[in-house]
Amino acid sequence: MSKKSKRATRVLSVLMNTLVVCAGSLLLCLLPKCGYTFMQETDRALEIFSLITCILLFIIFIVEFIFMLTISSSKFHTVLPPLFLLIYLLISPDMNVIRLPGAGSTAALLLESAENLLFIGTELSLLSFFCYTYRPHGKRISLSPILIAGALCAATYSSLSLSRFRSAVHLSFVIFLAAYFLSIQLRSYLADTDDAIFIFSSAILFSVAGMHTVNVLYYTGFISGSNWATSSYIWFCLLCFATVYISFVLKADKIASRAEECCRQNERLKMKILTGQIKPHFIFNALNIVKSGYHRNPNEGDRSLELLSRYLREIISSADAEIIPFEQELNNINEYVNFVNSSQTHSFNIIYNIDMTDFSVPVFSVQTFVENAVKYSRVNEIDGGYIMISSYAVDGTIELKISDNGVGFDTSRIAKDAHGISNACKRFNILLGTEPTISSICGKGTEITIIIRKESADENNSS
Amino acid sequence: MRIIVVDDEINALHVFLNEIIEEQNIDYKFFRNNTAEICRYVAHNTVDAAFLDIKMPETNGIELAEKLIQILPSIKLVFMTGLSVTAAELTPYVRSRTLGFLYKPYSSDELVKYLSLIKEEKRVLTVKMFDTFDCFIGNKRVSFSSSKSKELFALLLSYNGRTLTMNDAISQLWPDGDAEKSKILYRDAVWRLRKVLNDIDIHCIEWGRGALSLDKGMIECDYWDYLITGKGSYHGEFCKSYDWSVMYLAELDSIRERGACMTAR
């Protein structure tokens, strides 16, 4: 999915969330009051209120579910909490979705165990979601204590028959959960004070835990039936949950844009390092050539020095650029070859088979290939030896070729030995999205082919 | 012609002196960075041009240039610099009087180019096609980076303004070669010719795809003059050593005979 449509879904999701939450809060403001008066008189009103709450709940969770699927990098972690919470709320006695069986019956017991297991599931999925997104001090928060406690709780639950014990076990699990979460929060607070989402997440966890407590109390017979207070409490939890999601989405958006920026900076830095690698070895080789020129005679030394300084000026003035017009690169190559030839007894025959020049290349990239050919191909010792640079248009692309008929080399050694070549290949990859192919046959020569897409060439020329 | 040279480094002045000492008809005065003295000198002497270093401890060459222009608006400027400063970095006021930049270390050719610009000599390419083919800027022979690019230029000049297509050029310069190989050699020659002409600032060719055409305005060619006036140093040899040149001999010989008849009569 492209960056733009991802952003659009995020914005849409936030908007939907906000709308639903606004509608919910409005209902929350209006309904409980009427509900309260109705509820005093008839169960019908309570049922209607519950039904509306349920429908809204459904809308919220379906929306969350669908959008989270499209947004988050980890679908599993993002989708589980709303899913769990949805089922949990559906079977929660507060919601009046299912008609409750009489207390003490098998059906009631089954429902109770289902509620408890779902509660554990909800809390665990919520925790895993937050732990996945939050890493105080760059470390992932361990979930194992919660897992162990949850398993213990479930195990003791099934073995206990007395409802009071069961509720005690559950309440202690809730307390443990709260304590553990508080400790995480404290750690993260110490690490990063600006973490609003963490505060919200704890709010949810505590509210869901609170809801569970209400449920446990209901099952164990301490309180009887739903009332407006528990319903409003669920609403409060819901609001918290939606808000957390909104803030998560917003934060994810911010993180994504920051990550993009980092990526770009990274690449720029990498480029600097890559181009930086080329220069020193060249400069020292060049100084050596100048020195040998002066040894032969001062005029020759002067000439190589002038060529070298022209060449260095080209380098320095184009050092800040990442890509340069191909023609300029050719000029640099020409300066380089002239300079090298000024010192050689057998000079290099270089053929400029240039049909296209209106495209750009990474600075010193083609030059690296030529330099390599000059150093290793030994074409200057071969009768009829040449290095050829070709550029021509082939079906909407530009084919750039650096070939020689020299001694060739073993291409499998490139990665280890030739920094220059792998470096130039990398830059072609990063800047133009193309991978040079190198083929070399020992004794027959080397050919490097680079296919440059026209649009990338145009893009770079216009920018 | 009087010029002043300003550079805070004595070595740089030495280099300049080395290059200029054999030039004739040039009065030169060297300064290190004493602004007041320079201004006084410019005010009291007719100075044609100033060669200025840009980065100097007391004053900046560009600021100095502004002062000099105020004193003597007709002064021409050449900046000598080790940096890669370009005309774009100058104020329009200074830029309008700037001939260009000498990047250190410069070659004597570059310095000579500026001296001829100061003298306001028209920049033309003098072409000698009789006997062997050669091109000159002033007295200096233009060196081509390959013999075929030189031959290509000769062919284009002998076309006398007509467009030279790639096929024509190949059939005359590489008559026996394999077609694909000849094309490669043609492109190589074109690119090299283009580079040479760009370097000497003679922009006389329109580089079409598969065809070259010539703008005759910047070129003085003995062959062209001979075709029009019938006067010139033609002694039966035209672009010696180029195979295709024999085709032109018949026409040239007929002009010579006509000229000989005229003088005989």
XYZ file of N, CA and C in Angstrom, chain A residues 28 32 49 227-238:
45
model
N -24.195 8.861 26.387
C -23.847 8.669 27.795
C -24.376 9.818 28.642
N -28.307 7.770 30.397
C -28.380 7.267 31.767
C -29.433 7.990 32.599
N -31.870 0.414 26.582
C -30.590 1.083 26.827
C -29.425 0.139 26.521
N -27.350 -2.486 36.762
C -27.998 -1.210 37.015
C -27.300 -0.138 36.200
N -27.814 1.052 36.224
C -27.271 2.107 35.357
C -25.816 2.406 35.687
N -25.445 2.180 36.930
C -24.079 2.509 37.329
C -23.071 1.620 36.596
N -23.363 0.302 36.556
C -22.422 -0.589 35.877
C -22.418 -0.313 34.379
N -23.588 -0.016 33.805
C -23.655 0.293 32.384
C -22.827 1.528 32.046
N -22.958 2.566 32.836
C -22.185 3.780 32.584
C -20.701 3.483 32.753
N -20.420 2.590 33.664
C -19.028 2.221 33.886
C -18.447 1.581 32.635
N -19.254 0.707 31.995
C -18.804 0.098 30.738
C -18.558 1.173 29.693
N -19.452 2.127 29.637
C -19.277 3.236 28.696
C -17.961 3.967 28.928
N -17.666 4.164 30.159
C -16.427 4.860 30.496
C -15.230 4.061 29.982
N -15.308 2.744 30.196
C -14.221 1.888 29.719
C -14.076 1.990 28.220
N -15.219 1.972 27.550
C -15.244 2.044 26.106
C -14.581 3.294 25.590
